[in-house]
């Protein structure tokens, strides 16, 4: 009895933050399905996951803000709690072995509760779009126009109702990174999380409303996620 | 443009694109250059339904063990995807390699329920494979089918090249062996069909002429050539411990109907419920040993990462060493919070201790299937369960803290009357009273009553009976709706018109093929899905095909009539079924032959030497 008690006192929860990639193969996996995939992969990897207390124990996993379905990412985060000591390299190596192809843990480290993932409020995307070769000037104009606007009202469909929101304060930056052979790499820095969510697709449809010839999206990738406070940027890992 | 590229382009535009990815964990991707035989395993419904089916998983992993065989999966695409496929002329393709089905050697359908038949036709159409067997050429795969509905293969006789009757694990490899030899000869398609008709368990419908009587009943089946069997005997796996069972199941990304590891503990059932086809066609009872199951369970969890393992069988509580099995499994999985679910528990054998053991890890709902409302009718159908059994089990469950109970019944069973319907309602109310007695009130209690409509099935003692009329089904549902009005009761019922069609096709003959073709042309598909089911189109299809559905539903067959499925030998003696029917009419029960005497159902004769678990010889 005493030994039991002692052991339960000694249980230390170890929290590990991982940065991972969500590639082309798995870009259609929804956030919820991805959560399940990680749970199962951790179990396959025989890693000592900690569970929530209560009637229906769940593995203790916390993910960064959901990625739109169809978008790849080089920078997603998950916090995993373990109920015994783990080696970071071992966790990365074993988890990568058991994750489906398309998911790849690139980096991990122990973490505390100082900077929970829900504080992330900004994401940077690169959108590869197909565009008419003479439209570079047009698109540059439209972009600076959008950035200059004080208010951009769009209609957002939530589960039950439509509502109007102003996305102007949620756009941090848009610029053309590269323009070559009718392919344009567009860089978008947009708000995520509690302040409001703007997806790259929403912005590209605004672009299209203002362009004579429509651009079409070839690929979108989330490059980075961070906490932005004015000009100060903090990365989660 | 290659299919693969087009699909990538389409995926962002369809609902639930993960259905079509084909790259789930444990899915098998092979280098096509070394493959000699390609087989597409098709489930004629959505991905999330088909991926919940054990049979297709067993065959998938079994076939892929062989280096020169590649088995891939294909499901019915949802309507949004189908629309784009038709618009862009993309033929139906396999999930893994995205190869058009016409490039396969075999296309195998599993027949789990009659209302998926139009989806089979739709899938053939999408794949550009001619609907009728006789119209196919060397350009097309052999279309084969198996599963429970293959025990009456006749409605699909003109569309399926051949049927596999019984358990396919062994016979599928014999078919492929035979195919490899045939391929070398370079002979016509027909030659292969003749060849396989000699393999036990294979039924090649076009090798038989069916002669009909003037009254529309069947006169006889005539094999067209010598050597073609008079009756096709089902295949049975002898040793469940020796037979192949996969452990590296494909793990879907999306939430599917049964999203858990499946551990098959045994096959067959000897309770002998007289309406139940599964209880007859899957005989004899064969168990896997506790040791084997323990090893399999560990491997399955290790290779899939599932957090729940479901013990599957027709009637879980009949497993001889269930207590021990559950003890071993809970001990193994407790620390990792892996739940064990026990579907198909019978109330007569229901054990409080077992449910409690399972509950320690995770709580699941409780389901009871009394099937009929009165003891008289339960005796007629040979469901050896009493009201006392049910209430005792329920009260034990309530005492342990359960508060949600599901009760399954059937309406329209032979001889059912008003009293039986009232019996359903009073059982439900009795359950509420039990809860009240224990907890003082009914707070939190949820009793779900579900009724399906009796559909007479081939190879059951009720195979000669008829279904009640559509109006009568609706009438009885109405009576129940009234009787079950209570805030603790939820009443669900099965769509009457679907039961009507099920009754036509479950005991139908070859002439129904035409009806299926016309119904599909009129747009019938996903008939099991409320939003698509259109009964009027079906009635038109019957009319245009000149086939009367009433002939199949409302006609009580005489005991000496040649039945469409008489061409199949399911191992069940017709005389046994007749004896059971007569006992049903007198309300005499037949006890389980595993604890009582052998009732000579005939299964002992199906395999040389005979094997079954009946305790006593007669």
PDB file of N, CA and C in Angstrom, chain A residues 24-30 32-34 36-37 39-41 43-47 51-52 55-59 69-70 83 97-101 103 201, chain B residues 7-12 17-18 21 23-26 251-256 259-260 301-308 335-338 359 361-363:
ATOM      1  N   UNK A  24       2.348  16.421 -48.520  1.00  0.00           N
ATOM      2  CA  UNK A  24       1.365  16.271 -49.579  1.00  0.00           C
ATOM      3  C   UNK A  24       0.481  15.027 -49.395  1.00  0.00           C
ATOM      4  N   UNK A  25       1.119  13.940 -48.970  1.00  0.00           N
ATOM      5  CA  UNK A  25       0.385  12.666 -48.840  1.00  0.00           C
ATOM      6  C   UNK A  25      -0.765  12.762 -47.847  1.00  0.00           C
ATOM      7  N   UNK A  26      -0.622  13.655 -46.860  1.00  0.00           N
ATOM      8  CA  UNK A  26      -1.612  13.692 -45.785  1.00  0.00           C
ATOM      9  C   UNK A  26      -2.308  15.052 -45.667  1.00  0.00           C
ATOM     10  N   UNK A  27      -2.246  15.838 -46.738  1.00  0.00           N
ATOM     11  CA  UNK A  27      -2.791  17.192 -46.610  1.00  0.00           C
ATOM     12  C   UNK A  27      -4.322  17.217 -46.504  1.00  0.00           C
ATOM     13  N   UNK A  28      -4.977  16.108 -46.897  1.00  0.00           N
ATOM     14  CA  UNK A  28      -6.439  16.084 -46.780  1.00  0.00           C
ATOM     15  C   UNK A  28      -6.928  15.520 -45.452  1.00  0.00           C
ATOM     16  N   UNK A  29      -5.993  15.134 -44.601  1.00  0.00           N
ATOM     17  CA  UNK A  29      -6.382  14.603 -43.301  1.00  0.00           C
ATOM     18  C   UNK A  29      -6.826  15.766 -42.421  1.00  0.00           C
ATOM     19  N   UNK A  30      -8.043  15.683 -41.904  1.00  0.00           N
ATOM     20  CA  UNK A  30      -8.570  16.786 -41.092  1.00  0.00           C
ATOM     21  C   UNK A  30      -7.839  16.842 -39.744  1.00  0.00           C
ATOM     22  N   UNK A  32      -9.006  16.641 -36.742  1.00  0.00           N
ATOM     23  CA  UNK A  32      -9.458  15.592 -35.840  1.00  0.00           C
ATOM     24  C   UNK A  32      -8.836  14.234 -36.206  1.00  0.00           C
ATOM     25  N   UNK A  33      -8.809  13.947 -37.506  1.00  0.00           N
ATOM     26  CA  UNK A  33      -8.219  12.681 -37.957  1.00  0.00           C
ATOM     27  C   UNK A  33      -6.721  12.658 -37.667  1.00  0.00           C
ATOM     28  N   UNK A  34      -6.088  13.821 -37.769  1.00  0.00           N
ATOM     29  CA  UNK A  34      -4.655  13.895 -37.496  1.00  0.00           C
ATOM     30  C   UNK A  34      -4.383  13.621 -36.010  1.00  0.00           C
ATOM     31  N   UNK A  36      -6.097  11.721 -34.079  1.00  0.00           N
ATOM     32  CA  UNK A  36      -6.230  10.281 -33.890  1.00  0.00           C
ATOM     33  C   UNK A  36      -4.998   9.550 -34.439  1.00  0.00           C
ATOM     34  N   UNK A  37      -4.517  10.044 -35.569  1.00  0.00           N
ATOM     35  CA  UNK A  37      -3.349   9.429 -36.185  1.00  0.00           C
ATOM     36  C   UNK A  37      -2.139   9.497 -35.254  1.00  0.00           C
ATOM     37  N   UNK A  39      -2.207   9.783 -31.946  1.00  0.00           N
ATOM     38  CA  UNK A  39      -2.439   8.895 -30.807  1.00  0.00           C
ATOM     39  C   UNK A  39      -2.050   7.465 -31.157  1.00  0.00           C
ATOM     40  N   UNK A  40      -2.511   7.035 -32.333  1.00  0.00           N
ATOM     41  CA  UNK A  40      -2.241   5.658 -32.742  1.00  0.00           C
ATOM     42  C   UNK A  40      -0.758   5.445 -33.017  1.00  0.00           C
ATOM     43  N   UNK A  41      -0.121   6.451 -33.603  1.00  0.00           N
ATOM     44  CA  UNK A  41       1.311   6.306 -33.910  1.00  0.00           C
ATOM     45  C   UNK A  41       2.124   6.220 -32.630  1.00  0.00           C
ATOM     46  N   UNK A  43       1.110   5.065 -29.858  1.00  0.00           N
ATOM     47  CA  UNK A  43       0.868   3.749 -29.281  1.00  0.00           C
ATOM     48  C   UNK A  43       1.675   2.676 -30.025  1.00  0.00           C
ATOM     49  N   UNK A  44       1.693   2.774 -31.351  1.00  0.00           N
ATOM     50  CA  UNK A  44       2.495   1.824 -32.132  1.00  0.00           C
ATOM     51  C   UNK A  44       3.966   1.927 -31.751  1.00  0.00           C
ATOM     52  N   UNK A  45       4.412   3.163 -31.492  1.00  0.00           N
ATOM     53  CA  UNK A  45       5.820   3.387 -31.163  1.00  0.00           C
ATOM     54  C   UNK A  45       6.125   2.970 -29.724  1.00  0.00           C
ATOM     55  N   UNK A  46       5.096   2.523 -29.015  1.00  0.00           N
ATOM     56  CA  UNK A  46       5.212   2.080 -27.622  1.00  0.00           C
ATOM     57  C   UNK A  46       5.830   3.162 -26.736  1.00  0.00           C
ATOM     58  N   UNK A  47       5.461   4.392 -26.975  1.00  0.00           N
ATOM     59  CA  UNK A  47       5.940   5.494 -26.139  1.00  0.00           C
ATOM     60  C   UNK A  47       4.992   5.644 -24.954  1.00  0.00           C
ATOM     61  N   UNK A  51      -2.210   9.804 -19.706  1.00  0.00           N
ATOM     62  CA  UNK A  51      -3.632   9.910 -20.012  1.00  0.00           C
ATOM     63  C   UNK A  51      -4.312  10.897 -19.082  1.00  0.00           C
ATOM     64  N   UNK A  52      -5.417  11.446 -19.556  1.00  0.00           N
ATOM     65  CA  UNK A  52      -6.208  12.316 -18.697  1.00  0.00           C
ATOM     66  C   UNK A  52      -6.889  11.452 -17.649  1.00  0.00           C
ATOM     67  N   UNK A  55     -13.360   9.303 -16.373  1.00  0.00           N
ATOM     68  CA  UNK A  55     -14.125   8.171 -16.854  1.00  0.00           C
ATOM     69  C   UNK A  55     -13.638   7.636 -18.188  1.00  0.00           C
ATOM     70  N   UNK A  56     -13.267   8.566 -19.049  1.00  0.00           N
ATOM     71  CA  UNK A  56     -12.865   8.180 -20.395  1.00  0.00           C
ATOM     72  C   UNK A  56     -11.470   8.731 -20.666  1.00  0.00           C
ATOM     73  N   UNK A  57     -10.448   8.045 -20.194  1.00  0.00           N
ATOM     74  CA  UNK A  57      -9.093   8.593 -20.280  1.00  0.00           C
ATOM     75  C   UNK A  57      -8.645   8.816 -21.726  1.00  0.00           C
ATOM     76  N   UNK A  58      -8.104   9.998 -21.978  1.00  0.00           N
ATOM     77  CA  UNK A  58      -7.599  10.313 -23.324  1.00  0.00           C
ATOM     78  C   UNK A  58      -6.109  10.605 -23.231  1.00  0.00           C
ATOM     79  N   UNK A  59      -5.348  10.288 -24.264  1.00  0.00           N
ATOM     80  CA  UNK A  59      -3.927  10.635 -24.269  1.00  0.00           C
ATOM     81  C   UNK A  59      -3.756  12.145 -24.193  1.00  0.00           C
ATOM     82  N   UNK A  69      -7.795  22.106 -44.500  1.00  0.00           N
ATOM     83  CA  UNK A  69      -7.668  20.861 -45.256  1.00  0.00           C
ATOM     84  C   UNK A  69      -7.190  21.172 -46.679  1.00  0.00           C
ATOM     85  N   UNK A  70      -6.207  20.426 -47.147  1.00  0.00           N
ATOM     86  CA  UNK A  70      -5.669  20.644 -48.485  1.00  0.00           C
ATOM     87  C   UNK A  70      -4.383  21.459 -48.485  1.00  0.00           C
ATOM     88  N   UNK A  83       4.355   9.703 -19.200  1.00  0.00           N
ATOM     89  CA  UNK A  83       4.303   9.457 -17.755  1.00  0.00           C
ATOM     90  C   UNK A  83       5.599   8.868 -17.204  1.00  0.00           C
ATOM     91  N   UNK A  97       9.228   6.576 -37.132  1.00  0.00           N
ATOM     92  CA  UNK A  97       9.154   5.242 -37.709  1.00  0.00           C
ATOM     93  C   UNK A  97       7.697   4.787 -37.829  1.00  0.00           C
ATOM     94  N   UNK A  98       6.856   5.233 -36.912  1.00  0.00           N
ATOM     95  CA  UNK A  98       5.486   4.729 -36.881  1.00  0.00           C
ATOM     96  C   UNK A  98       4.425   5.712 -37.377  1.00  0.00           C
ATOM     97  N   UNK A  99       4.840   6.917 -37.733  1.00  0.00           N
ATOM     98  CA  UNK A  99       3.880   7.856 -38.312  1.00  0.00           C
ATOM     99  C   UNK A  99       3.651   7.478 -39.773  1.00  0.00           C
ATOM    100  N   UNK A 100       2.449   7.701 -40.288  1.00  0.00           N
ATOM    101  CA  UNK A 100       2.227   7.441 -41.713  1.00  0.00           C
ATOM    102  C   UNK A 100       3.101   8.365 -42.550  1.00  0.00           C
ATOM    103  N   UNK A 101       3.397   7.925 -43.758  1.00  0.00           N
ATOM    104  CA  UNK A 101       4.224   8.752 -44.630  1.00  0.00           C
ATOM    105  C   UNK A 101       3.546  10.082 -44.882  1.00  0.00           C
ATOM    106  N   UNK A 103       3.805  12.575 -42.572  1.00  0.00           N
ATOM    107  CA  UNK A 103       4.074  13.235 -41.291  1.00  0.00           C
ATOM    108  C   UNK A 103       5.525  12.998 -40.912  1.00  0.00           C
ATOM    109  N   UNK A 201      -6.692  30.810 -48.677  1.00  0.00           N
ATOM    110  CA  UNK A 201      -7.703  30.693 -49.735  1.00  0.00           C
ATOM    111  C   UNK A 201      -8.666  31.876 -49.740  1.00  0.00           C
TER     112      UNK A 201
ATOM    113  N   UNK B   7      -7.138  12.762 -60.181  1.00  0.00           N
ATOM    114  CA  UNK B   7      -7.699  12.570 -58.852  1.00  0.00           C
ATOM    115  C   UNK B   7      -7.166  13.630 -57.892  1.00  0.00           C
ATOM    116  N   UNK B   8      -5.871  13.888 -57.966  1.00  0.00           N
ATOM    117  CA  UNK B   8      -5.289  14.924 -57.111  1.00  0.00           C
ATOM    118  C   UNK B   8      -5.976  16.266 -57.329  1.00  0.00           C
ATOM    119  N   UNK B   9      -6.340  16.502 -58.575  1.00  0.00           N
ATOM    120  CA  UNK B   9      -6.992  17.753 -58.911  1.00  0.00           C
ATOM    121  C   UNK B   9      -8.411  17.817 -58.370  1.00  0.00           C
ATOM    122  N   UNK B  10      -9.067  16.641 -58.365  1.00  0.00           N
ATOM    123  CA  UNK B  10     -10.466  16.581 -57.940  1.00  0.00           C
ATOM    124  C   UNK B  10     -10.619  16.647 -56.421  1.00  0.00           C
ATOM    125  N   UNK B  11      -9.690  16.014 -55.728  1.00  0.00           N
ATOM    126  CA  UNK B  11      -9.849  15.826 -54.282  1.00  0.00           C
ATOM    127  C   UNK B  11     -10.241  17.079 -53.492  1.00  0.00           C
ATOM    128  N   UNK B  12      -9.658  18.246 -53.809  1.00  0.00           N
ATOM    129  CA  UNK B  12     -10.069  19.420 -53.026  1.00  0.00           C
ATOM    130  C   UNK B  12     -11.537  19.762 -53.199  1.00  0.00           C
ATOM    131  N   UNK B  17     -12.311  13.821 -48.704  1.00  0.00           N
ATOM    132  CA  UNK B  17     -11.344  13.293 -49.678  1.00  0.00           C
ATOM    133  C   UNK B  17     -10.521  12.116 -49.160  1.00  0.00           C
ATOM    134  N   UNK B  18     -10.430  11.963 -47.831  1.00  0.00           N
ATOM    135  CA  UNK B  18      -9.628  10.853 -47.300  1.00  0.00           C
ATOM    136  C   UNK B  18     -10.167   9.481 -47.718  1.00  0.00           C
ATOM    137  N   UNK B  21      -7.907   8.330 -50.725  1.00  0.00           N
ATOM    138  CA  UNK B  21      -6.448   8.473 -50.711  1.00  0.00           C
ATOM    139  C   UNK B  21      -5.727   7.148 -50.961  1.00  0.00           C
ATOM    140  N   UNK B  23      -3.668   5.635 -49.090  1.00  0.00           N
ATOM    141  CA  UNK B  23      -2.313   5.532 -48.532  1.00  0.00           C
ATOM    142  C   UNK B  23      -2.328   5.439 -47.011  1.00  0.00           C
ATOM    143  N   UNK B  24      -3.389   4.863 -46.452  1.00  0.00           N
ATOM    144  CA  UNK B  24      -3.492   4.751 -45.002  1.00  0.00           C
ATOM    145  C   UNK B  24      -2.347   3.898 -44.459  1.00  0.00           C
ATOM    146  N   UNK B  25      -2.117   4.041 -43.156  1.00  0.00           N
ATOM    147  CA  UNK B  25      -1.078   3.252 -42.500  1.00  0.00           C
ATOM    148  C   UNK B  25      -1.403   1.766 -42.690  1.00  0.00           C
ATOM    149  N   UNK B  26      -0.409   0.996 -43.044  1.00  0.00           N
ATOM    150  CA  UNK B  26      -0.542  -0.451 -43.313  1.00  0.00           C
ATOM    151  C   UNK B  26      -1.184  -0.790 -44.651  1.00  0.00           C
ATOM    152  N   UNK B 251      -5.144   1.040 -41.167  1.00  0.00           N
ATOM    153  CA  UNK B 251      -5.718   1.952 -40.174  1.00  0.00           C
ATOM    154  C   UNK B 251      -6.233   3.210 -40.884  1.00  0.00           C
ATOM    155  N   UNK B 252      -7.545   3.352 -41.001  1.00  0.00           N
ATOM    156  CA  UNK B 252      -8.087   4.496 -41.741  1.00  0.00           C
ATOM    157  C   UNK B 252      -7.794   5.816 -41.032  1.00  0.00           C
ATOM    158  N   UNK B 253      -7.721   6.871 -41.832  1.00  0.00           N
ATOM    159  CA  UNK B 253      -7.567   8.203 -41.253  1.00  0.00           C
ATOM    160  C   UNK B 253      -8.908   8.700 -40.725  1.00  0.00           C
ATOM    161  N   UNK B 254      -9.939   8.488 -41.552  1.00  0.00           N
ATOM    162  CA  UNK B 254     -11.234   9.045 -41.169  1.00  0.00           C
ATOM    163  C   UNK B 254     -11.948   8.109 -40.197  1.00  0.00           C
ATOM    164  N   UNK B 255     -12.933   8.661 -39.554  1.00  0.00           N
ATOM    165  CA  UNK B 255     -13.725   7.881 -38.624  1.00  0.00           C
ATOM    166  C   UNK B 255     -14.627   6.945 -39.415  1.00  0.00           C
ATOM    167  N   UNK B 256     -14.437   5.638 -39.259  1.00  0.00           N
ATOM    168  CA  UNK B 256     -15.282   4.716 -39.996  1.00  0.00           C
ATOM    169  C   UNK B 256     -16.317   4.107 -39.049  1.00  0.00           C
ATOM    170  N   UNK B 259     -14.467   1.597 -35.936  1.00  0.00           N
ATOM    171  CA  UNK B 259     -13.109   2.103 -35.954  1.00  0.00           C
ATOM    172  C   UNK B 259     -12.315   1.482 -34.812  1.00  0.00           C
ATOM    173  N   UNK B 260     -12.055   0.187 -34.915  1.00  0.00           N
ATOM    174  CA  UNK B 260     -11.348  -0.497 -33.834  1.00  0.00           C
ATOM    175  C   UNK B 260     -10.740  -1.778 -34.383  1.00  0.00           C
ATOM    176  N   UNK B 301      -2.666  -4.876 -31.833  1.00  0.00           N
ATOM    177  CA  UNK B 301      -2.521  -3.586 -31.171  1.00  0.00           C
ATOM    178  C   UNK B 301      -1.149  -2.977 -31.483  1.00  0.00           C
ATOM    179  N   UNK B 302      -0.128  -3.827 -31.497  1.00  0.00           N
ATOM    180  CA  UNK B 302       1.218  -3.313 -31.786  1.00  0.00           C
ATOM    181  C   UNK B 302       1.306  -2.751 -33.198  1.00  0.00           C
ATOM    182  N   UNK B 303       0.635  -3.377 -34.150  1.00  0.00           N
ATOM    183  CA  UNK B 303       0.826  -2.929 -35.525  1.00  0.00           C
ATOM    184  C   UNK B 303      -0.205  -1.897 -35.971  1.00  0.00           C
ATOM    185  N   UNK B 304      -1.299  -1.734 -35.230  1.00  0.00           N
ATOM    186  CA  UNK B 304      -2.283  -0.726 -35.638  1.00  0.00           C
ATOM    187  C   UNK B 304      -2.311   0.492 -34.711  1.00  0.00           C
ATOM    188  N   UNK B 305      -2.040   0.267 -33.417  1.00  0.00           N
ATOM    189  CA  UNK B 305      -2.127   1.381 -32.476  1.00  0.00           C
ATOM    190  C   UNK B 305      -3.552   1.710 -32.073  1.00  0.00           C
ATOM    191  N   UNK B 306      -4.502   0.838 -32.378  1.00  0.00           N
ATOM    192  CA  UNK B 306      -5.887   1.073 -31.972  1.00  0.00           C
ATOM    193  C   UNK B 306      -6.007   1.136 -30.454  1.00  0.00           C
ATOM    194  N   UNK B 307      -7.028   1.850 -29.970  1.00  0.00           N
ATOM    195  CA  UNK B 307      -7.230   1.915 -28.522  1.00  0.00           C
ATOM    196  C   UNK B 307      -8.419   1.076 -28.087  1.00  0.00           C
ATOM    197  N   UNK B 308      -8.924   0.278 -29.021  1.00  0.00           N
ATOM    198  CA  UNK B 308     -10.050  -0.565 -28.676  1.00  0.00           C
ATOM    199  C   UNK B 308      -9.986  -1.843 -29.490  1.00  0.00           C
ATOM    200  N   UNK B 335      -3.026  -1.240 -18.677  1.00  0.00           N
ATOM    201  CA  UNK B 335      -2.111  -0.121 -18.453  1.00  0.00           C
ATOM    202  C   UNK B 335      -2.085   0.842 -19.634  1.00  0.00           C
ATOM    203  N   UNK B 336      -2.303   0.326 -20.832  1.00  0.00           N
ATOM    204  CA  UNK B 336      -2.272   1.212 -21.988  1.00  0.00           C
ATOM    205  C   UNK B 336      -3.637   1.757 -22.348  1.00  0.00           C
ATOM    206  N   UNK B 337      -4.613   1.536 -21.462  1.00  0.00           N
ATOM    207  CA  UNK B 337      -5.965   2.066 -21.654  1.00  0.00           C
ATOM    208  C   UNK B 337      -6.580   1.606 -22.970  1.00  0.00           C
ATOM    209  N   UNK B 338      -6.338   0.360 -23.286  1.00  0.00           N
ATOM    210  CA  UNK B 338      -6.963  -0.185 -24.494  1.00  0.00           C
ATOM    211  C   UNK B 338      -8.246  -0.895 -24.078  1.00  0.00           C
ATOM    212  N   UNK B 359     -15.899  -3.002 -18.280  1.00  0.00           N
ATOM    213  CA  UNK B 359     -16.255  -1.646 -17.901  1.00  0.00           C
ATOM    214  C   UNK B 359     -15.132  -0.945 -17.149  1.00  0.00           C
ATOM    215  N   UNK B 361     -12.246  -0.592 -17.869  1.00  0.00           N
ATOM    216  CA  UNK B 361     -11.457   0.215 -18.771  1.00  0.00           C
ATOM    217  C   UNK B 361     -12.332   1.246 -19.478  1.00  0.00           C
ATOM    218  N   UNK B 362     -13.386   0.802 -20.074  1.00  0.00           N
ATOM    219  CA  UNK B 362     -14.234   1.772 -20.767  1.00  0.00           C
ATOM    220  C   UNK B 362     -15.665   1.305 -20.784  1.00  0.00           C
ATOM    221  N   UNK B 363     -16.550   2.234 -20.634  1.00  0.00           N
ATOM    222  CA  UNK B 363     -17.958   1.887 -20.551  1.00  0.00           C
ATOM    223  C   UNK B 363     -18.594   1.887 -21.943  1.00  0.00           C
TER     224      UNK B 363
END
